[in-house]
PDB file of C-alpha atoms in Angstrom:
ATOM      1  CA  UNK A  20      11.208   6.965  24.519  1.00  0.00           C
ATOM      2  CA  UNK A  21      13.793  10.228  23.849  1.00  0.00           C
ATOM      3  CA  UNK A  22      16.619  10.677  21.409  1.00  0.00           C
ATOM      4  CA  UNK A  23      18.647  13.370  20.819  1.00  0.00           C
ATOM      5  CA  UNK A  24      21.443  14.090  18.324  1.00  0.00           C
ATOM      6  CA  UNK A  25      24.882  14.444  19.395  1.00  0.00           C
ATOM      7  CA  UNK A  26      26.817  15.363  16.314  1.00  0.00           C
ATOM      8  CA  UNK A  27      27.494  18.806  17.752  1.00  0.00           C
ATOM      9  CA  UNK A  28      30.184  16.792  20.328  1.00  0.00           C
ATOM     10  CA  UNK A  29      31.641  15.042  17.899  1.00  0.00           C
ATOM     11  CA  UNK A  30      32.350  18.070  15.959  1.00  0.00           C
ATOM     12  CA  UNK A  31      34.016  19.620  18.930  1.00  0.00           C
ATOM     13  CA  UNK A  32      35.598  16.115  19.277  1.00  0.00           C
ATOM     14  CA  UNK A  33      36.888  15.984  15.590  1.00  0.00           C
ATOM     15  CA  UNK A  34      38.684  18.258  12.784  1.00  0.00           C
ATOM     16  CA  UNK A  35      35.665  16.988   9.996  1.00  0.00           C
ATOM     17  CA  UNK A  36      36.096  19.851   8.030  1.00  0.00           C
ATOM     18  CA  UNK A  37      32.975  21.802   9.483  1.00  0.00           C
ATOM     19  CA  UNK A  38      32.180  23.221  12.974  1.00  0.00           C
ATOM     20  CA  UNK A  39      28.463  23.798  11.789  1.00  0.00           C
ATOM     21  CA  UNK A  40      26.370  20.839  13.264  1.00  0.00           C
ATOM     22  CA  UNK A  41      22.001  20.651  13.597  1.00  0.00           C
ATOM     23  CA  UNK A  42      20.281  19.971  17.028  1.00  0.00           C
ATOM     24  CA  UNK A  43      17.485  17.882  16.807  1.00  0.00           C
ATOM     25  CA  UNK A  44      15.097  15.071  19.057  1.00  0.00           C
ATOM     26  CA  UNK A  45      11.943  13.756  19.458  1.00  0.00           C
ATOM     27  CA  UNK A  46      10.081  12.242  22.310  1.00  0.00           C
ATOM     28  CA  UNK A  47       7.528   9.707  21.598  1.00  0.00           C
ATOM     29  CA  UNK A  48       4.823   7.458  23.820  1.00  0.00           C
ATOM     30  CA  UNK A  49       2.215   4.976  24.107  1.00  0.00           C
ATOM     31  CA  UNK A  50      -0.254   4.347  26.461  1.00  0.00           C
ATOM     32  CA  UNK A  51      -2.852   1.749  25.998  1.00  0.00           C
ATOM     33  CA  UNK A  52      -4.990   1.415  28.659  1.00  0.00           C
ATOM     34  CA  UNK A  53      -8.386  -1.482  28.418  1.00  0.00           C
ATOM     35  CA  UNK A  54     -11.256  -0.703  30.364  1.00  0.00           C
ATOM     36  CA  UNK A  55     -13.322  -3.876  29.326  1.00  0.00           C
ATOM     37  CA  UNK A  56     -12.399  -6.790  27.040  1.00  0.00           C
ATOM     38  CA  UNK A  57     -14.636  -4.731  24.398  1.00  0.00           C
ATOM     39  CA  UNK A  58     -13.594  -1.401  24.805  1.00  0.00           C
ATOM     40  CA  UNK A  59      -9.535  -0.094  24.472  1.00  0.00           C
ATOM     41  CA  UNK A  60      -7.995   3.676  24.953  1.00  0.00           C
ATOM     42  CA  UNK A  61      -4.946   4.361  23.140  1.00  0.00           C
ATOM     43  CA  UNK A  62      -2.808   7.610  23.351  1.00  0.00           C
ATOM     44  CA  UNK A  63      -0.305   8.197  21.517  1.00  0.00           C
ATOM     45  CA  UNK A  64       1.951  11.360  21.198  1.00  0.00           C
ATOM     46  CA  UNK A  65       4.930  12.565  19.117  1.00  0.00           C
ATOM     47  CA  UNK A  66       7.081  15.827  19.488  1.00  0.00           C
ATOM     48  CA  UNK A  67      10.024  16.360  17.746  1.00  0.00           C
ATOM     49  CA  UNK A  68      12.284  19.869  17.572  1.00  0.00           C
ATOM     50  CA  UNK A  69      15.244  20.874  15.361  1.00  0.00           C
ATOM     51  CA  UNK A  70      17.602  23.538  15.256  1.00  0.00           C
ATOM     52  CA  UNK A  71      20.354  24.999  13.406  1.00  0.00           C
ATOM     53  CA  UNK A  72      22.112  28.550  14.304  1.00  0.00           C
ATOM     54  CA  UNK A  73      25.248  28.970  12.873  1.00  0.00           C
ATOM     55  CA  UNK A  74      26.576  32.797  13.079  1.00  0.00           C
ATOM     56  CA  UNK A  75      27.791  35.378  10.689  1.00  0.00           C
ATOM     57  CA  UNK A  76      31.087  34.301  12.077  1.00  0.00           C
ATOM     58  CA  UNK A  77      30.379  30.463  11.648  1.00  0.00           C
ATOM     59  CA  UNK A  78      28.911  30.607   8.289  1.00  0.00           C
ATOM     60  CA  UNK A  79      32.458  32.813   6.458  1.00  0.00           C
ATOM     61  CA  UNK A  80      34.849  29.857   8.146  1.00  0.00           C
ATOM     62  CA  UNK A  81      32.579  27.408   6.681  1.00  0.00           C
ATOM     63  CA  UNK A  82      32.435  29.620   2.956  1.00  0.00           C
ATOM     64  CA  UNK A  83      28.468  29.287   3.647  1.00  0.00           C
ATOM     65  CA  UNK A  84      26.313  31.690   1.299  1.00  0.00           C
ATOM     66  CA  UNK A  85      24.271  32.562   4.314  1.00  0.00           C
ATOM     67  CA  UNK A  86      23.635  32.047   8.023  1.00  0.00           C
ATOM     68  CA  UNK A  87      20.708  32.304  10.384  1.00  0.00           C
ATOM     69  CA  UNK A  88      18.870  30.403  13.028  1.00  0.00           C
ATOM     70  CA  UNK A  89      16.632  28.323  12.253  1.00  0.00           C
ATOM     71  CA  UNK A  90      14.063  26.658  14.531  1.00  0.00           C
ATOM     72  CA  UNK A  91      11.321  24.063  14.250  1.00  0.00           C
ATOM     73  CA  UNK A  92       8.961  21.950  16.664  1.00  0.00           C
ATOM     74  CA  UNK A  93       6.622  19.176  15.448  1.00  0.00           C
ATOM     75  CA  UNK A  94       3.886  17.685  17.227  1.00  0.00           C
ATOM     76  CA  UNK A  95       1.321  14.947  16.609  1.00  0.00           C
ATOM     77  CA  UNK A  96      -0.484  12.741  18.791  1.00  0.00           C
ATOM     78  CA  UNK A  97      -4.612  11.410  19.704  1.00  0.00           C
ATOM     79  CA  UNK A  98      -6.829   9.443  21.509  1.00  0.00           C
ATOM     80  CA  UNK A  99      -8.060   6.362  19.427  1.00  0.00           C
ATOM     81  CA  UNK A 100     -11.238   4.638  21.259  1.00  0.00           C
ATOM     82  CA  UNK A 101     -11.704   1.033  19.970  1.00  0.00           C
ATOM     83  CA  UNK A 102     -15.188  -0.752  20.759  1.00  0.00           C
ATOM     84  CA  UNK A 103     -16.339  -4.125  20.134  1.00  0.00           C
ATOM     85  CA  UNK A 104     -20.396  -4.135  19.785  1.00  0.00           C
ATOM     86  CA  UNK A 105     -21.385  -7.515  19.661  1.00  0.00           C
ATOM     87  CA  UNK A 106     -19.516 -10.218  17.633  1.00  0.00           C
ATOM     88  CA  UNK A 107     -19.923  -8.426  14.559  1.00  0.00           C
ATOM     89  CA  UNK A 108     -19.611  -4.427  15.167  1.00  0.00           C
ATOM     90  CA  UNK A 109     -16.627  -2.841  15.676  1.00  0.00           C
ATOM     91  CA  UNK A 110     -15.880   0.563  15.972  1.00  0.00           C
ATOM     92  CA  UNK A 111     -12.998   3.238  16.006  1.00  0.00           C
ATOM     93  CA  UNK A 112     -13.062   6.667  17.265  1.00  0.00           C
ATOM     94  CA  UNK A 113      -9.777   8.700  16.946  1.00  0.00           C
ATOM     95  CA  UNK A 114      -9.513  12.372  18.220  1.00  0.00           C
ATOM     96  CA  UNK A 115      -6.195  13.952  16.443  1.00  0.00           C
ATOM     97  CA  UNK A 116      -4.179  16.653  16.038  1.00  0.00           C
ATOM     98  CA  UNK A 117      -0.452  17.793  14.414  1.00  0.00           C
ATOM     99  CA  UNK A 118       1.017  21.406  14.674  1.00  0.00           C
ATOM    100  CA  UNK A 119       4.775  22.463  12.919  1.00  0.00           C
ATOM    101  CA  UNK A 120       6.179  26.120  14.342  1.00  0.00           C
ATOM    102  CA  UNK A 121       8.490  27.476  12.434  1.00  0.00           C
ATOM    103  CA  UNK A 122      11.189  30.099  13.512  1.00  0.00           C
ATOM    104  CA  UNK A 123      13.748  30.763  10.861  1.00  0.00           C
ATOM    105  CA  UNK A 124      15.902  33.940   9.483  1.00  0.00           C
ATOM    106  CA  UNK A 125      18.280  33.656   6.996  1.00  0.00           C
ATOM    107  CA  UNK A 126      20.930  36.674   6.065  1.00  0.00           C
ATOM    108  CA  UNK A 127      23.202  37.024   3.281  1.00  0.00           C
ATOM    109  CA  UNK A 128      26.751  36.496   4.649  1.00  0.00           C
ATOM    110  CA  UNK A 129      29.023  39.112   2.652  1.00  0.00           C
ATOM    111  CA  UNK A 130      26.535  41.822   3.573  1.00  0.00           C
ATOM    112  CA  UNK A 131      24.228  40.581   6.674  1.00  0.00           C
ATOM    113  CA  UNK A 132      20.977  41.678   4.378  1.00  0.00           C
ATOM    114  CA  UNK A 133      17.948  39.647   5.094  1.00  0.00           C
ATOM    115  CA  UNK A 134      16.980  37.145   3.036  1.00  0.00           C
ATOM    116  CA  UNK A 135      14.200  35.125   4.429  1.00  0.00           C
ATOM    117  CA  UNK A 136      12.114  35.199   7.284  1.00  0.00           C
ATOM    118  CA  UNK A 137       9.390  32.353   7.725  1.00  0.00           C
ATOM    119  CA  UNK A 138       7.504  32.493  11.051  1.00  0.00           C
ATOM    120  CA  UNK A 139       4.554  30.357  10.447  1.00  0.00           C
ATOM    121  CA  UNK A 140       2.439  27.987  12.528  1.00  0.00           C
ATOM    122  CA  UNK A 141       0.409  25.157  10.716  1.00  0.00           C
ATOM    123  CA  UNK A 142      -2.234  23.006  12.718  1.00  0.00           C
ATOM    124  CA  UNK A 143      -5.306  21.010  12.433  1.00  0.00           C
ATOM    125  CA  UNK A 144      -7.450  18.951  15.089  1.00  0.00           C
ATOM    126  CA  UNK A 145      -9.629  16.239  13.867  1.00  0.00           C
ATOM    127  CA  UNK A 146     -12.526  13.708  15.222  1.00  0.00           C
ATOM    128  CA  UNK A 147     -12.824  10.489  12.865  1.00  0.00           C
ATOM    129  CA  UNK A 148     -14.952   7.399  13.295  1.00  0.00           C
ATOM    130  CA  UNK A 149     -15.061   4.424  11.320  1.00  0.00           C
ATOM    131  CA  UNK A 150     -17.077   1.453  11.808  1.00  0.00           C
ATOM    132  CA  UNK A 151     -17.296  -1.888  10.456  1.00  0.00           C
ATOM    133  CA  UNK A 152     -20.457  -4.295  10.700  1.00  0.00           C
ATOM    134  CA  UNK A 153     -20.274  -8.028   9.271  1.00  0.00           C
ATOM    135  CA  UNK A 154     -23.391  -9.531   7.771  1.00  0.00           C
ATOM    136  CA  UNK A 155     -22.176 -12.714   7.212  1.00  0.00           C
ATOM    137  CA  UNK A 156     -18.962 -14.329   5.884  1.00  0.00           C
ATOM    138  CA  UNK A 157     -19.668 -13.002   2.815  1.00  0.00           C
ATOM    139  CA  UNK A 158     -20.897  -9.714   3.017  1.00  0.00           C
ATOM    140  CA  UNK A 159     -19.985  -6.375   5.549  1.00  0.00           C
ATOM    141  CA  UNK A 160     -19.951  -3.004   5.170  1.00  0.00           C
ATOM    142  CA  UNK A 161     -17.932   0.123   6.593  1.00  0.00           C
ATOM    143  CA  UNK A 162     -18.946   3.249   6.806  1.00  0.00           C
ATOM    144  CA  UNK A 163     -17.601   6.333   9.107  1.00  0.00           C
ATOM    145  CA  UNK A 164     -16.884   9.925   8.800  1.00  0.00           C
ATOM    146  CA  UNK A 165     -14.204  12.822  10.048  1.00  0.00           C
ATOM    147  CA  UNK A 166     -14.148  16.220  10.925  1.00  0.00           C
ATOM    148  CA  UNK A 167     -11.147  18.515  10.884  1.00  0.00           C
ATOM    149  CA  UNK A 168     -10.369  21.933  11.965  1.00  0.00           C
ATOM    150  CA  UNK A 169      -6.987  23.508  10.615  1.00  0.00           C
ATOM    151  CA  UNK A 170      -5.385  26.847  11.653  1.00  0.00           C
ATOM    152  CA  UNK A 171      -2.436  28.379   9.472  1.00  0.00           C
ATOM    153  CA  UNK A 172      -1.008  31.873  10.590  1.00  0.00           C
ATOM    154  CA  UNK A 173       2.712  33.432   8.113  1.00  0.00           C
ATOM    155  CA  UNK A 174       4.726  36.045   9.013  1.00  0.00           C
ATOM    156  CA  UNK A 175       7.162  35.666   6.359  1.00  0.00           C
ATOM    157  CA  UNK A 176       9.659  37.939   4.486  1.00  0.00           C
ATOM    158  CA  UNK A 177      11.431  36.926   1.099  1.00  0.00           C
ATOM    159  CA  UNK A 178      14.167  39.493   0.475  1.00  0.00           C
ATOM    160  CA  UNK A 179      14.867  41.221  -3.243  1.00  0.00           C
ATOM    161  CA  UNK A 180      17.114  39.068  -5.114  1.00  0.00           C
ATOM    162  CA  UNK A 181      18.601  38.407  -8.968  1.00  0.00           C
ATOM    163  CA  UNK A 182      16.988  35.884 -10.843  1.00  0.00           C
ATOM    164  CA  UNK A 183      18.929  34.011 -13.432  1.00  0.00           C
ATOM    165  CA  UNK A 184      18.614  36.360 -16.085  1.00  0.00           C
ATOM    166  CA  UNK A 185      19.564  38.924 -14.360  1.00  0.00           C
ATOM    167  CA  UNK A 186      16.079  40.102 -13.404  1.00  0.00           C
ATOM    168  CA  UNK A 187      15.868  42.260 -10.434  1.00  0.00           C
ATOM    169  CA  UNK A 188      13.040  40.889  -8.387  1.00  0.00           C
ATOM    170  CA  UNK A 189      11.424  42.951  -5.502  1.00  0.00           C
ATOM    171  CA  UNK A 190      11.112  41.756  -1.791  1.00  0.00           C
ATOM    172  CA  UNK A 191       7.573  40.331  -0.850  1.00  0.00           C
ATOM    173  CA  UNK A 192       5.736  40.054   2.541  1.00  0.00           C
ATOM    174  CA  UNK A 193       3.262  37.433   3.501  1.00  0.00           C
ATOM    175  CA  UNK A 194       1.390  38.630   7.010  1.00  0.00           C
ATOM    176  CA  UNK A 195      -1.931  36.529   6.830  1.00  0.00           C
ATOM    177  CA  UNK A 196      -4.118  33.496   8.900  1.00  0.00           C
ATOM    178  CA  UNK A 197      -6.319  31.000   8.285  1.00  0.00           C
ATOM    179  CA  UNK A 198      -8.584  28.834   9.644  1.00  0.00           C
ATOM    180  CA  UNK A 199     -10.403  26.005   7.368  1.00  0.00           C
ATOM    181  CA  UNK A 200     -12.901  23.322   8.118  1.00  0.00           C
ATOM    182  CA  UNK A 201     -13.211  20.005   6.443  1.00  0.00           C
ATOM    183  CA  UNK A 202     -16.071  17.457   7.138  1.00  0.00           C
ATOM    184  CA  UNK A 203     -16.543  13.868   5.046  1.00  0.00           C
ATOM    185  CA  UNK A 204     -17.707  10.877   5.285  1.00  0.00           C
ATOM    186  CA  UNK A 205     -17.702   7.228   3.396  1.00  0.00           C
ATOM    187  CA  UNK A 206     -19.662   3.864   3.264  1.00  0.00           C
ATOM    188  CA  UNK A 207     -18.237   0.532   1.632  1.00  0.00           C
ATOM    189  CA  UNK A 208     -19.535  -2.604   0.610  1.00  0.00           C
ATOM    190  CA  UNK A 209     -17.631  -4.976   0.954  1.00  0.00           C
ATOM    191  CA  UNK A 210     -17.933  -8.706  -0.574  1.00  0.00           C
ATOM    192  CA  UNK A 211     -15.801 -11.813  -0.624  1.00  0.00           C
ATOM    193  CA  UNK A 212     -17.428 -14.528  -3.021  1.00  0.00           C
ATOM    194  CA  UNK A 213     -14.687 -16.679  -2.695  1.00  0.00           C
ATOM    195  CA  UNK A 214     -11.637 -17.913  -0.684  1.00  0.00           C
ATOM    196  CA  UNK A 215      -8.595 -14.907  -1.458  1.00  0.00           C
ATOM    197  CA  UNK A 216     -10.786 -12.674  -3.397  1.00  0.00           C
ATOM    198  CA  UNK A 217     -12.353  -9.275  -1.672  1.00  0.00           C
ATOM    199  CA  UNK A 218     -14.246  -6.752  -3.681  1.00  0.00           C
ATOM    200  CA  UNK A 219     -15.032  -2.994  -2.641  1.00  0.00           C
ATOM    201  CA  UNK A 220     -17.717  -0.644  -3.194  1.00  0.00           C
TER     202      UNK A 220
END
């Protein structure tokens, strides 16, 4: 599936008292593919953008404080591989990952002096498994672990300013990147003694 906005029209359309008006969609699907009666594929993936761009000219007819573009993409999506060992093993395996770009500048209007700049990208990939074995009626456990990778990288500007005192306070310049790892994992007991009543270690 796709959607996309189309309020910029209608303000072209329409006197609403503004002739600023964001862009933004997403696209989204499914596939789910089973290779046995035991064993299922899912992929799933999710983008989404949004922008907003109104001009120097744009932002005085609209008595905006300040104007820019701004510009961001989103995107998340994985592999999930569900497998039925047996009657009582099940397991999932899900391979991940979900990035955000963003591109944005923002200037004062009265004097066009920068105010903010925030190029960044944020993302992480991960592998997770989870698996769940039943004993009996009674008694099962889970157990399962995950590994994840992320990457951060700023290019960002934050422009002098007043505070509301009356401070002066200097411009400041982030320029750095990262890159993390995180690794877990879990076991549960879990126990129903009787009919509506689960407990969880």
């Amino acid at each position: 599936s796709a959607r996309r906005s189309y309020l910029e029209y209608v303000i072209k359309m329409f006197n609403i008292g503004t002739s600023i008006a964001p862009e933004y969609g997403d696209i989204q699907g499914k596939i789910i593919y089973d290779i046995s009666p035991e064993h299922k594929l899912s992929i799933v993936t999710l983008n989404g953008d949004d922008h907003n761009n109104p001009t120097r000219l744009v932002a005085e007819e609209n008595d905006m404080l300040y104007y820019g573009n701004q510009d961001i993409y989103q995107n998340a999506g994985g592999i999930v591989w569900r497998a039925l060992w047996g009657h009582n093993f099940v397991s999932t395996t899900t391979i991940g990952y979900q990035s955000s770009r963003f591109k944005e500048d923002f200037f004062e209007t009265n004097t066009g002096t920068p105010l903010v700049k925030n190029h960044s990208n944020e993302a992480s990939g991960s592998v997770r498994n989870v698996n769940h074995v039943r004993i009996s009626d009674v008694h099962s456990f889970e157990f399962g672990g995950e590994f994840k990778h992320l990457t951060a990288s700023y290019d960002n500007m934050f422009g002098a300013y007043s505070d509301a005192v009356g401070n002066s306070i200097p411009s400041s310049f982030i320029t750095k990147t990262f890159a993390e790892n995180k690794i877990g994992a879990f076991i549960n007991y879990i126990v129903r003694p009787l009919t509506g009543l689960t407990a969880t270690i």
